[in-house]
Coordinates of C-alpha atoms in Angstrom, one line a residue:
Chain O
M1 CA 145.4 -6.5 -99.0
Q2 CA 145.9 -3.7 -101.6
E3 CA 147.7 -0.6 -100.5
T4 CA 144.7 1.5 -100.6
Q5 CA 143.0 -0.9 -97.9
F6 CA 146.2 -0.7 -95.8
V7 CA 146.3 3.1 -95.9
L8 CA 142.4 3.2 -95.0
M9 CA 142.9 1.0 -92.1
L10 CA 145.8 2.9 -90.8
W11 CA 143.7 6.1 -91.3
F12 CA 140.9 4.7 -89.3
I13 CA 143.2 3.8 -86.5
G14 CA 144.5 7.3 -86.8
I15 CA 141.1 8.9 -86.5
V16 CA 140.2 6.9 -83.7
A17 CA 143.4 7.9 -81.8
E18 CA 142.7 11.6 -82.6
A19 CA 139.2 11.3 -81.2
M20 CA 140.4 9.9 -78.1
T21 CA 142.9 12.8 -77.7
G22 CA 139.9 15.2 -78.1
A23 CA 137.8 13.5 -75.6
L24 CA 140.6 13.4 -73.1
A25 CA 141.3 17.2 -73.7
A26 CA 137.4 17.8 -73.3
G27 CA 137.5 15.8 -70.0
K28 CA 140.3 18.0 -68.7
Q29 CA 137.7 21.1 -69.2
R30 CA 135.2 19.0 -67.5
M31 CA 132.9 19.3 -70.5
D32 CA 129.7 17.4 -70.8
L33 CA 129.2 14.3 -73.0
F34 CA 127.9 16.3 -75.8
G35 CA 131.1 18.5 -75.6
V36 CA 133.2 15.3 -75.4
V37 CA 131.7 14.1 -78.6
I38 CA 132.1 17.2 -80.5
V39 CA 135.7 17.9 -79.5
G40 CA 136.5 14.4 -80.2
S41 CA 134.9 14.5 -83.8
A42 CA 136.5 17.9 -84.6
T43 CA 139.8 16.7 -83.6
A44 CA 139.5 13.4 -85.5
V45 CA 138.3 14.8 -88.9
G46 CA 139.1 18.8 -88.4
G47 CA 142.5 18.5 -90.2
G48 CA 141.2 16.5 -93.2
T49 CA 137.9 18.8 -93.3
L50 CA 140.0 22.0 -93.3
R51 CA 142.3 20.5 -96.2
D52 CA 139.3 19.6 -98.3
M53 CA 137.5 22.8 -97.8
M54 CA 140.7 24.8 -98.9
L55 CA 141.1 22.6 -101.8
G56 CA 137.3 22.8 -102.6
N57 CA 137.5 19.1 -102.8
Y58 CA 133.9 18.1 -102.3
P59 CA 132.2 16.0 -100.8
L60 CA 134.0 15.7 -97.6
I61 CA 134.9 12.1 -96.6
W62 CA 132.8 11.9 -93.7
I63 CA 129.8 13.3 -95.4
E64 CA 130.3 10.8 -98.1
N65 CA 130.5 8.0 -95.5
W66 CA 129.0 8.9 -92.3
H67 CA 130.1 5.6 -90.7
Y68 CA 133.4 7.1 -90.0
L69 CA 131.5 9.8 -87.8
L70 CA 129.7 7.0 -85.9
A71 CA 133.0 5.2 -85.2
I72 CA 134.5 8.6 -84.0
V73 CA 131.4 9.4 -81.7
L74 CA 131.7 5.7 -80.3
A75 CA 135.6 6.2 -79.7
S76 CA 134.9 9.5 -77.9
L77 CA 132.5 8.0 -75.6
L78 CA 134.5 4.7 -75.1
T79 CA 137.4 7.1 -73.9
V80 CA 135.1 8.3 -71.2
V81 CA 134.6 4.7 -70.0
I82 CA 138.2 3.8 -70.1
A83 CA 139.6 7.1 -68.8
P84 CA 140.5 5.6 -65.4
V85 CA 142.9 3.0 -67.0
M86 CA 144.3 5.4 -69.5
Q87 CA 147.0 6.4 -67.2
Y88 CA 148.4 2.8 -67.6
L89 CA 148.2 2.9 -71.3
T90 CA 149.9 6.1 -71.8
K91 CA 152.9 4.4 -74.0
L92 CA 150.3 2.4 -76.1
F93 CA 148.3 5.6 -76.7
L94 CA 151.3 7.7 -77.7
T95 CA 152.4 5.1 -80.0
I96 CA 149.0 5.0 -81.7
D97 CA 148.9 8.8 -81.7
A98 CA 152.3 8.8 -83.5
L99 CA 151.1 6.2 -86.0
G100 CA 148.1 8.5 -86.7
L101 CA 150.3 11.7 -87.2
A102 CA 152.4 9.9 -89.9
V103 CA 149.5 8.3 -91.7
F104 CA 147.5 11.8 -91.8
S105 CA 150.4 13.5 -93.0
V106 CA 151.0 11.0 -95.8
I107 CA 147.4 11.0 -96.8
G108 CA 147.2 14.6 -97.0
A109 CA 150.0 14.9 -99.4
Q110 CA 148.9 11.8 -101.4
K111 CA 145.4 13.4 -101.9
T112 CA 146.8 16.7 -103.0
L113 CA 149.1 15.1 -105.5
M114 CA 146.2 13.0 -106.9
L115 CA 144.3 16.5 -107.5
G116 CA 147.3 17.4 -109.8
L117 CA 148.6 20.2 -107.4
S118 CA 152.1 21.0 -106.9
P119 CA 154.6 19.3 -104.5
A120 CA 154.8 22.3 -102.4
V121 CA 151.1 22.4 -101.9
A122 CA 151.0 18.6 -101.1
I123 CA 153.5 19.1 -98.3
V124 CA 151.4 22.0 -96.8
M125 CA 148.3 20.0 -97.1
G126 CA 150.1 16.9 -95.4
V127 CA 151.0 19.2 -92.6
I128 CA 147.6 20.7 -92.3
T129 CA 146.0 17.1 -92.2
G130 CA 148.5 16.0 -89.6
V131 CA 148.3 18.8 -87.3
F132 CA 145.2 20.9 -87.5
G133 CA 143.0 18.4 -85.8
G134 CA 144.9 19.0 -82.6
V135 CA 144.9 22.8 -83.3
I136 CA 141.1 22.9 -83.6
R137 CA 141.0 20.7 -80.3
D138 CA 143.1 23.1 -78.6
I139 CA 141.0 26.0 -79.7
L140 CA 137.9 24.6 -78.8
C141 CA 139.3 24.0 -75.2
N142 CA 140.4 27.5 -75.1
Q143 CA 144.1 26.6 -75.0
V144 CA 147.1 27.8 -77.0
P145 CA 147.7 25.0 -79.4
L146 CA 150.3 22.7 -77.7
I147 CA 151.9 21.7 -81.1
F148 CA 152.8 25.3 -81.4
R149 CA 154.9 25.0 -78.3
K150 CA 156.1 21.4 -77.4
E151 CA 158.0 18.6 -79.0
L152 CA 158.6 17.7 -82.5
Y153 CA 155.1 17.4 -83.7
G154 CA 154.8 19.8 -86.7
I155 CA 158.3 18.9 -87.9
V156 CA 157.4 15.2 -88.0
A157 CA 154.5 16.0 -90.5
I158 CA 156.7 18.2 -92.5
V159 CA 159.4 15.6 -92.8
T160 CA 156.8 12.7 -93.5
A161 CA 155.0 14.6 -96.1
S162 CA 158.1 15.8 -97.7
C163 CA 159.5 12.2 -97.8
Y164 CA 156.4 11.0 -99.3
V165 CA 156.1 13.6 -102.0
T166 CA 159.9 13.3 -103.0
L167 CA 159.7 9.5 -103.3
Q168 CA 156.4 9.8 -105.3
L169 CA 158.1 12.3 -107.8
A170 CA 161.2 9.9 -108.1
G171 CA 158.7 7.4 -109.2
T172 CA 159.2 5.0 -106.4
E173 CA 157.0 2.1 -106.2
P174 CA 153.9 3.0 -104.1
W175 CA 154.2 0.3 -101.4
L176 CA 157.8 1.1 -100.8
N177 CA 157.1 4.8 -100.7
L178 CA 154.2 4.3 -98.0
S179 CA 156.4 2.0 -96.1
V180 CA 159.3 4.4 -95.9
S181 CA 157.5 7.5 -95.3
L182 CA 155.3 6.1 -92.5
W183 CA 158.2 4.4 -90.9
L184 CA 160.2 7.6 -91.0
G185 CA 157.5 9.8 -89.5
F186 CA 156.6 7.3 -86.9
S187 CA 160.1 6.7 -85.8
L188 CA 161.0 10.3 -85.7
R189 CA 158.0 11.1 -83.7
M190 CA 158.9 8.1 -81.2
L191 CA 162.5 9.3 -80.9
A192 CA 161.4 12.8 -80.3
I193 CA 159.2 11.8 -77.4
R194 CA 161.8 9.5 -76.0
F195 CA 164.6 12.1 -76.1
S196 CA 162.5 15.2 -75.5
W197 CA 163.6 16.7 -78.8
S198 CA 162.1 20.1 -79.5
V199 CA 162.2 23.1 -81.8
P200 CA 164.0 26.3 -80.7
T201 CA 161.2 28.8 -79.1
F202 CA 160.7 32.4 -80.1
H203 CA 160.3 34.7 -77.0
Y204 CA 159.3 38.2 -77.7
S205 CA 158.3 40.5 -75.1
I206 CA 159.7 44.1 -76.1
G207 CA 157.1 46.8 -76.3
E208 CA 153.5 46.4 -77.1
R209 CA 152.2 45.9 -80.6
R210 CA 148.8 45.9 -81.5
Chain E
M1 CA 101.0 31.7 -95.3
Q2 CA 103.1 28.9 -96.9
E3 CA 105.1 26.6 -94.9
T4 CA 108.4 28.0 -96.5
Q5 CA 107.3 31.6 -95.6
F6 CA 106.6 30.4 -92.0
V7 CA 109.9 28.7 -91.6
L8 CA 111.7 31.9 -93.0
M9 CA 109.9 34.1 -90.6
L10 CA 111.0 31.8 -87.7
W11 CA 114.5 31.6 -89.0
F12 CA 114.7 35.3 -89.1
I13 CA 113.5 35.6 -85.6
G14 CA 116.2 33.0 -84.7
I15 CA 119.1 34.9 -86.4
V16 CA 118.1 38.1 -84.7
A17 CA 118.0 36.2 -81.4
E18 CA 121.5 34.8 -81.9
A19 CA 122.9 38.1 -83.0
M20 CA 121.7 39.4 -79.7
T21 CA 123.3 36.6 -77.8
G22 CA 126.6 37.4 -79.6
A23 CA 126.3 41.1 -78.8
L24 CA 125.8 40.5 -75.2
A25 CA 128.8 38.2 -75.1
A26 CA 130.9 40.9 -76.8
G27 CA 129.7 43.5 -74.2
K28 CA 131.0 41.2 -71.4
Q29 CA 134.4 41.3 -73.1
R30 CA 134.0 45.1 -73.2
M31 CA 134.5 45.1 -77.0
D32 CA 134.0 48.2 -79.2
L33 CA 130.8 48.5 -81.5
F34 CA 132.9 46.9 -84.3
G35 CA 133.5 44.0 -82.2
V36 CA 129.9 43.8 -81.3
V37 CA 128.7 43.8 -84.8
I38 CA 131.2 41.1 -85.8
V39 CA 130.5 38.7 -83.0
G40 CA 126.7 39.1 -83.4
S41 CA 126.9 38.5 -86.9
A42 CA 129.1 35.6 -86.6
T43 CA 126.8 34.1 -83.8
A44 CA 123.8 34.5 -86.2
V45 CA 125.1 33.2 -89.4
G46 CA 128.2 31.1 -88.1
G47 CA 126.3 27.8 -87.9
G48 CA 124.6 27.9 -91.2
T49 CA 127.8 29.3 -92.8
L50 CA 129.9 26.5 -91.7
R51 CA 127.4 24.0 -92.7
D52 CA 127.1 25.2 -96.1
M53 CA 130.9 25.6 -96.4
M54 CA 131.2 21.9 -95.3
L55 CA 128.7 21.0 -97.8
G56 CA 130.2 23.0 -100.7
N57 CA 126.5 24.5 -101.1
Y58 CA 127.3 27.9 -102.7
P59 CA 126.4 30.7 -102.7
L60 CA 125.9 31.2 -98.9
I61 CA 122.5 32.6 -97.9
W62 CA 123.8 35.9 -96.7
I63 CA 125.9 36.3 -99.8
E64 CA 123.0 35.9 -102.0
N65 CA 120.6 38.0 -99.9
W66 CA 122.6 40.6 -97.9
H67 CA 119.5 42.0 -96.4
Y68 CA 119.7 39.4 -93.9
L69 CA 123.3 40.8 -92.7
L70 CA 121.7 44.3 -92.5
A71 CA 119.1 42.9 -90.1
I72 CA 121.8 41.2 -88.0
V73 CA 123.9 44.3 -87.6
L74 CA 120.9 46.4 -86.7
A75 CA 119.9 43.8 -84.1
S76 CA 123.6 43.8 -82.7
L77 CA 123.6 47.6 -82.4
L78 CA 120.0 47.6 -80.9
T79 CA 121.2 45.2 -78.3
V80 CA 123.7 47.8 -77.1
V81 CA 120.9 50.4 -76.7
I82 CA 118.4 48.0 -75.0
A83 CA 121.2 46.3 -72.9
P84 CA 120.1 48.2 -69.5
V85 CA 116.6 46.6 -69.8
M86 CA 117.8 43.3 -70.8
Q87 CA 117.8 42.0 -67.3
Y88 CA 114.1 42.4 -67.1
L89 CA 113.6 40.5 -70.3
T90 CA 115.7 37.5 -69.6
K91 CA 112.6 35.0 -69.9
L92 CA 111.3 36.5 -73.2
F93 CA 115.0 36.4 -74.5
L94 CA 115.5 32.7 -73.5
T95 CA 112.2 32.0 -75.0
I96 CA 113.1 33.3 -78.3
D97 CA 116.6 31.8 -78.2
A98 CA 114.9 28.5 -77.6
L99 CA 112.7 29.0 -80.6
G100 CA 115.9 29.9 -82.7
L101 CA 117.7 26.8 -81.6
A102 CA 114.7 24.6 -82.6
V103 CA 114.4 26.4 -86.0
F104 CA 118.0 26.3 -86.8
S105 CA 118.2 22.5 -86.1
V106 CA 115.2 21.8 -88.4
I107 CA 116.3 24.1 -91.1
G108 CA 120.0 22.5 -91.1
A109 CA 118.5 19.0 -91.4
Q110 CA 115.9 20.0 -94.1
K111 CA 118.4 21.5 -96.3
T112 CA 120.7 18.6 -96.2
L113 CA 117.8 16.2 -97.0
M114 CA 117.1 18.4 -99.9
L115 CA 120.6 18.1 -101.3
G116 CA 119.9 14.2 -101.2
L117 CA 122.3 13.5 -98.5
S118 CA 121.8 10.6 -96.0
P119 CA 119.7 11.1 -92.8
A120 CA 122.7 10.7 -90.6
V121 CA 124.5 13.7 -92.3
A122 CA 121.2 15.6 -92.1
I123 CA 121.2 15.1 -88.3
V124 CA 124.6 16.2 -87.9
M125 CA 124.0 19.3 -90.1
G126 CA 121.2 20.2 -88.0
V127 CA 123.2 20.0 -84.9
I128 CA 126.0 22.1 -86.5
T129 CA 123.5 24.7 -87.6
G130 CA 121.8 24.8 -84.1
V131 CA 124.9 25.0 -82.0
F132 CA 128.1 26.3 -84.0
G133 CA 126.9 29.9 -84.0
G134 CA 127.3 29.8 -80.3
V135 CA 130.5 27.8 -80.4
I136 CA 131.9 30.5 -82.9
R137 CA 130.7 33.3 -80.5
D138 CA 132.6 31.8 -77.6
I139 CA 135.7 31.3 -79.4
L140 CA 135.7 34.9 -80.5
C141 CA 135.2 35.8 -76.9
N142 CA 138.0 33.6 -75.8
Q143 CA 135.8 31.3 -73.7
V144 CA 135.4 27.5 -73.6
P145 CA 132.2 27.1 -75.5
L146 CA 129.4 27.1 -72.9
I147 CA 127.2 24.6 -74.9
F148 CA 129.9 22.1 -74.2
R149 CA 129.6 22.5 -70.5
K150 CA 125.9 23.6 -69.5
E151 CA 122.5 22.7 -69.8
L152 CA 120.7 20.6 -72.6
Y153 CA 121.6 22.7 -75.6
G154 CA 123.4 20.2 -77.9
I155 CA 121.0 17.5 -77.1
V156 CA 118.0 19.5 -77.9
A157 CA 119.6 20.2 -81.3
I158 CA 120.1 16.3 -81.8
V159 CA 116.5 15.4 -80.8
T160 CA 115.1 18.2 -82.9
A161 CA 117.0 17.3 -86.1
S162 CA 116.4 13.6 -85.4
C163 CA 112.6 13.9 -85.1
Y164 CA 112.5 16.0 -88.3
V165 CA 114.5 13.5 -90.2
T166 CA 112.5 10.6 -89.0
L167 CA 109.1 12.0 -89.7
Q168 CA 110.3 13.2 -93.2
L169 CA 111.5 9.8 -93.9
A170 CA 108.2 8.4 -92.9
G171 CA 106.4 10.6 -95.2
T172 CA 104.8 12.8 -92.7
E173 CA 102.8 15.7 -94.2
P174 CA 105.4 18.8 -94.2
W175 CA 103.4 21.2 -91.8
L176 CA 102.7 18.3 -89.3
N177 CA 106.5 17.5 -89.4
L178 CA 107.5 21.1 -88.8
S179 CA 105.0 21.6 -86.1
V180 CA 105.9 18.6 -84.2
S181 CA 109.6 18.9 -84.6
L182 CA 109.8 22.7 -83.6
W183 CA 107.4 22.1 -80.7
L184 CA 109.5 19.3 -79.4
G185 CA 112.7 21.1 -79.6
F186 CA 111.2 24.3 -78.2
S187 CA 109.6 22.2 -75.3
L188 CA 112.8 20.3 -74.3
R189 CA 114.9 23.3 -74.3
M190 CA 112.4 25.2 -72.0
L191 CA 112.0 22.0 -69.7
A192 CA 115.7 22.0 -69.6
I193 CA 116.1 25.5 -68.5
R194 CA 113.2 25.2 -65.9
F195 CA 114.4 22.1 -64.4
S196 CA 118.3 22.7 -65.0
W197 CA 118.5 19.3 -66.8
S198 CA 122.0 18.6 -67.9
V199 CA 124.2 16.0 -69.5
P200 CA 126.6 14.1 -67.3
T201 CA 130.1 15.8 -67.4
F202 CA 133.5 14.3 -67.9
H203 CA 136.3 15.0 -65.7
Y204 CA 139.9 13.8 -66.6
S205 CA 142.8 15.0 -64.6
I206 CA 145.1 12.0 -64.3
G207 CA 148.6 12.4 -66.0
E208 CA 149.6 14.8 -68.7
R209 CA 149.0 14.1 -72.3
R210 CA 150.8 15.8 -75.2
Chain K
M1 CA 153.5 49.5 -114.5
Q2 CA 150.1 48.4 -114.9
E3 CA 147.5 48.9 -111.9
T4 CA 147.2 45.2 -111.4
Q5 CA 151.0 44.9 -110.9
F6 CA 150.9 47.8 -108.5
V7 CA 148.1 46.3 -106.5
L8 CA 150.0 43.0 -106.5
M9 CA 153.2 44.7 -105.2
L10 CA 151.4 46.5 -102.4
W11 CA 149.4 43.2 -101.6
F12 CA 152.7 41.4 -101.3
I13 CA 154.1 44.2 -99.0
G14 CA 150.9 43.6 -97.0
I15 CA 151.0 39.9 -96.5
V16 CA 154.6 40.1 -95.6
A17 CA 153.8 42.8 -92.9
E18 CA 150.8 40.5 -91.6
A19 CA 153.1 37.5 -91.4
M20 CA 155.4 39.6 -89.3
T21 CA 152.5 40.6 -86.9
G22 CA 151.7 37.0 -86.6
A23 CA 155.3 35.9 -85.7
L24 CA 155.5 38.5 -83.1
A25 CA 152.3 37.4 -81.5
A26 CA 153.6 33.9 -81.7
G27 CA 156.8 35.0 -79.8
K28 CA 154.8 36.6 -77.1
Q29 CA 153.4 33.2 -76.5
R30 CA 156.8 31.7 -76.4
M31 CA 155.8 29.3 -79.3
D32 CA 158.5 27.3 -81.2
L33 CA 159.5 28.0 -84.7
F34 CA 157.0 25.9 -86.2
G35 CA 154.2 27.7 -84.2
V36 CA 155.7 31.0 -85.4
V37 CA 155.6 29.9 -89.1
I38 CA 151.9 28.6 -88.8
V39 CA 150.6 31.7 -86.9
G40 CA 152.6 34.0 -89.4
S41 CA 151.2 32.2 -92.4
A42 CA 147.5 32.1 -91.0
T43 CA 147.7 35.9 -90.2
A44 CA 149.0 36.7 -93.7
V45 CA 146.5 34.5 -95.7
G46 CA 143.8 34.0 -93.3
G47 CA 141.4 36.9 -94.3
G48 CA 141.7 36.2 -98.1
T49 CA 141.4 32.5 -97.6
L50 CA 138.2 32.8 -95.3
R51 CA 136.8 35.2 -98.0
D52 CA 137.4 32.8 -100.9
M53 CA 136.1 29.8 -98.9
M54 CA 133.0 31.7 -98.2
L55 CA 132.6 32.7 -101.8
G56 CA 133.4 29.2 -103.0
N57 CA 136.2 30.9 -105.2
Y58 CA 138.6 28.2 -105.8
P59 CA 141.5 27.6 -106.1
L60 CA 142.8 29.7 -103.3
I61 CA 145.6 32.1 -104.4
W62 CA 148.3 30.5 -102.3
I63 CA 147.3 27.1 -103.5
E64 CA 147.4 28.3 -107.2
N65 CA 150.8 30.1 -106.6
W66 CA 152.7 28.5 -103.6
H67 CA 155.7 31.0 -103.9
Y68 CA 153.5 33.4 -101.8
L69 CA 153.6 30.9 -99.0
L70 CA 157.4 30.6 -99.3
A71 CA 157.7 34.4 -98.9
I72 CA 155.6 34.3 -95.9
V73 CA 157.5 31.5 -94.2
L74 CA 160.6 33.4 -94.9
A75 CA 159.1 36.7 -93.5
S76 CA 158.1 34.9 -90.3
L77 CA 161.5 33.4 -89.7
L78 CA 163.2 36.8 -90.6
T79 CA 161.0 38.3 -87.8
V80 CA 162.5 36.0 -85.3
V81 CA 166.0 37.2 -86.4
I82 CA 165.3 40.8 -86.3
A83 CA 163.1 40.7 -83.3
P84 CA 165.7 42.6 -81.1
V85 CA 165.7 45.6 -83.3
M86 CA 161.9 45.6 -83.8
Q87 CA 161.5 48.0 -81.0
Y88 CA 163.3 50.5 -82.9
L89 CA 161.3 50.0 -86.0
T90 CA 157.8 50.3 -84.4
K91 CA 156.8 53.2 -86.6
L92 CA 158.0 51.9 -89.8
F93 CA 156.2 48.7 -89.0
L94 CA 152.9 50.3 -88.1
T95 CA 153.2 52.4 -91.3
I96 CA 153.5 49.2 -93.4
D97 CA 150.8 47.3 -91.5
A98 CA 148.5 50.3 -92.1
L99 CA 149.3 50.1 -95.8
G100 CA 148.7 46.4 -95.7
L101 CA 145.0 47.0 -94.0
A102 CA 144.2 49.4 -96.9
V103 CA 145.3 47.3 -99.6
F104 CA 143.6 44.1 -98.2
S105 CA 140.3 46.0 -97.9
V106 CA 140.4 47.3 -101.4
I107 CA 141.6 43.8 -102.8
G108 CA 138.8 42.0 -100.9
A109 CA 136.2 44.5 -102.3
Q110 CA 137.6 44.4 -105.9
K111 CA 137.6 40.6 -106.1
T112 CA 133.9 40.3 -104.8
L113 CA 132.8 43.0 -107.4
M114 CA 134.6 41.0 -110.1
L115 CA 132.6 38.0 -109.3
G116 CA 129.4 40.0 -110.1
L117 CA 128.2 40.3 -106.5
S118 CA 126.4 43.0 -104.8
P119 CA 128.2 46.2 -103.4
A120 CA 127.3 45.4 -99.8
V121 CA 128.8 41.9 -100.1
A122 CA 131.8 43.5 -101.6
I123 CA 132.2 45.7 -98.6
V124 CA 131.7 42.9 -96.3
M125 CA 134.4 40.9 -97.9
G126 CA 136.8 44.0 -98.0
V127 CA 136.3 44.0 -94.1
I128 CA 136.8 40.2 -93.9
T129 CA 139.8 40.3 -96.1
G130 CA 141.3 43.3 -93.9
V131 CA 140.7 42.1 -90.5
F132 CA 140.3 38.4 -90.1
G133 CA 143.8 37.6 -90.6
G134 CA 144.5 39.3 -87.4
V135 CA 141.3 37.8 -85.7
I136 CA 142.7 34.2 -86.7
R137 CA 146.0 35.2 -85.3
D138 CA 144.7 36.2 -81.9
I139 CA 142.5 33.1 -81.8
L140 CA 145.5 30.9 -82.4
C141 CA 147.3 32.8 -79.6
N142 CA 144.3 32.3 -77.3
Q143 CA 143.6 36.2 -77.0
V144 CA 140.3 38.1 -77.6
P145 CA 140.8 39.7 -81.0
L146 CA 142.4 42.9 -80.4
I147 CA 140.8 44.5 -83.2
F148 CA 137.5 44.0 -81.5
R149 CA 138.7 46.1 -78.4
K150 CA 141.3 48.7 -79.7
E151 CA 141.7 51.6 -82.1
L152 CA 140.0 52.4 -85.5
Y153 CA 140.9 49.0 -87.3
G154 CA 137.8 47.5 -88.4
I155 CA 136.3 51.0 -89.2
V156 CA 139.1 51.8 -91.4
A157 CA 138.6 48.5 -93.4
I158 CA 134.8 49.5 -93.6
V159 CA 135.4 53.0 -94.9
T160 CA 138.2 51.9 -97.3
A161 CA 136.1 49.1 -98.8
S162 CA 132.9 51.5 -99.0
C163 CA 135.0 54.1 -100.7
Y164 CA 136.3 51.8 -103.3
V165 CA 132.9 50.2 -104.1
T166 CA 131.2 53.6 -104.2
L167 CA 133.7 55.1 -106.8
Q168 CA 133.8 51.7 -108.9
L169 CA 130.0 52.1 -109.2
A170 CA 130.3 55.7 -110.0
G171 CA 132.5 54.6 -112.9
T172 CA 135.6 56.4 -111.6
E173 CA 138.9 55.6 -113.6
P174 CA 140.5 52.4 -112.0
W175 CA 143.8 54.2 -111.1
L176 CA 142.0 57.3 -109.5
N177 CA 139.8 54.8 -107.4
L178 CA 142.7 52.8 -106.3
S179 CA 144.7 55.9 -105.3
V180 CA 141.9 57.7 -103.5
S181 CA 140.8 54.5 -101.7
L182 CA 144.2 53.4 -100.5
W183 CA 145.1 56.9 -99.5
L184 CA 141.9 57.4 -97.4
G185 CA 142.3 54.2 -95.7
F186 CA 146.1 54.6 -94.9
S187 CA 145.7 58.0 -93.7
L188 CA 142.6 57.3 -91.6
R189 CA 144.7 54.4 -90.0
M190 CA 147.6 56.5 -89.4
L191 CA 145.6 59.4 -87.9
A192 CA 143.6 56.9 -85.7
I193 CA 147.0 55.7 -84.3
R194 CA 148.3 59.1 -83.9
F195 CA 145.4 60.6 -82.0
S196 CA 144.3 57.4 -80.4
W197 CA 140.8 57.6 -82.0
S198 CA 138.8 54.6 -81.0
V199 CA 135.2 53.3 -81.3
P200 CA 132.8 53.3 -78.2
T201 CA 133.0 50.3 -76.2
F202 CA 129.9 48.2 -75.0
H203 CA 130.1 47.0 -71.4
Y204 CA 127.7 44.5 -70.4
S205 CA 127.7 42.9 -66.8
I206 CA 124.2 42.5 -65.7
G207 CA 123.1 39.1 -64.9
E208 CA 124.2 35.9 -66.4
R209 CA 123.2 34.6 -69.7
R210 CA 123.8 31.3 -71.2

């Protein structure tokens, strides 16, 4: 199996996991099945779509290959069916989601470097790809995005994308870079969940600003 | 009258109706007239704008022809003036809105097919054009998008766009296709309102996900 | 100093001020530092980014020159540090923010005219550049955008952009146009704050619309 196929497989697992988090969030808002599918889809492809629209990088992946959308729609609907047993699968689910986060961050950075853009922009795009699906999900569900408040989610995206970009610039062999970056991101996310690591919060309440 | 002129006329009625739903939603949030105009405009052109930005299809319609924006601004402000009598016009208003939904769904699919994209993408773009104006309106008003919760709004967009795309691929004569698709979408929406048809909802409350 | 350098300097002051309003808004939602940086950045470059994505005008400024992003990230984090003294700096801060609004509105209109687009579109883009950073900030913080409800913020953007476009079309010397437009926008905003000028609000509560 080639490295591109390997990444594609991981990416596919990632978008399915993201579609499921979107469908569950929709269920918490008691949305109908149409809402479930839309929120699931927006969560799954939202980060990558925003990245490519910012880069002017057309056509979008899911427009070029609509089979991904079909998989996302099915994953969203499947989530509704298996929701009653989801409580027993929390650990499995968090694990897949952590893998998805690492893969999205690496892919976002990788695609940006391939377009010949700067390392700094590649890291930013890795973060956008990794976390903005979740941001769009929470906006559609009328919530303050949870990744802005809890756990080490955004930081994992920054570290993962930075690691990938650094090793790439250092001329590391692609397979090695991929393995190290994905493993670092995945481990960091799992450790953050296990030990409830979080980023300091900023609480501002003085006065009233527009 | 040519079919393109006919569609253009219906589209114009549609954006005016959408601008009015936006203005009314802004009024429920006690926004000022600036907010009314912005929410009205975003509701009217939001779906088509998102579609064209996703397709990389530039220039946007309202940038190429700003007279549409002028009409939308005027429709938003007019809504403020006639708001006191809107309660007596509910049926008329729902009828125009239903027409707008059908027209937007057909136009979104039509434009996508004309760009040479696949039927599946054309249906997705029909749905985005039909419903995302309302989604953007509800996000700007800090509400969970109502189309994710109530009535057969999204499904009407899916059915209408699918009908248009299928008949188009089957080589149906343009006028006939337009008439059938618009009539199907319009009727389905009116029946859904009349009989309170809705899509099953998904209610998920077990446990706490990230 | 050339006029382009002068505008660039003002623009830089503007994005730093906007990043600070974003960071403060994030602090009111008790976000973590990652959220503070994301909301700060989105507020600072959100309006211009949306404008350029609507115009299909690539590459985006902060992708072409990522040093701006670095400045925005630092401004967001600095805000957290100096938050305790922000209450004594309210007037200074409102002054800088008013300057930013005027500069953003002028720049949005200027860039649009340079692309050869119509005066009406240039005014619309001036308004989008001026106010949508704040709209995106409020959406990320799960608030109804304040500029839709309070004070003369949107109107200042309209007046400033219209003034610039009109003088430009009248062939006014660039320096003079810049000075007049910026001064008009800045003064109008400061007067609006001083005298609590506002736009009439629209309150609609009759019946229930979709």
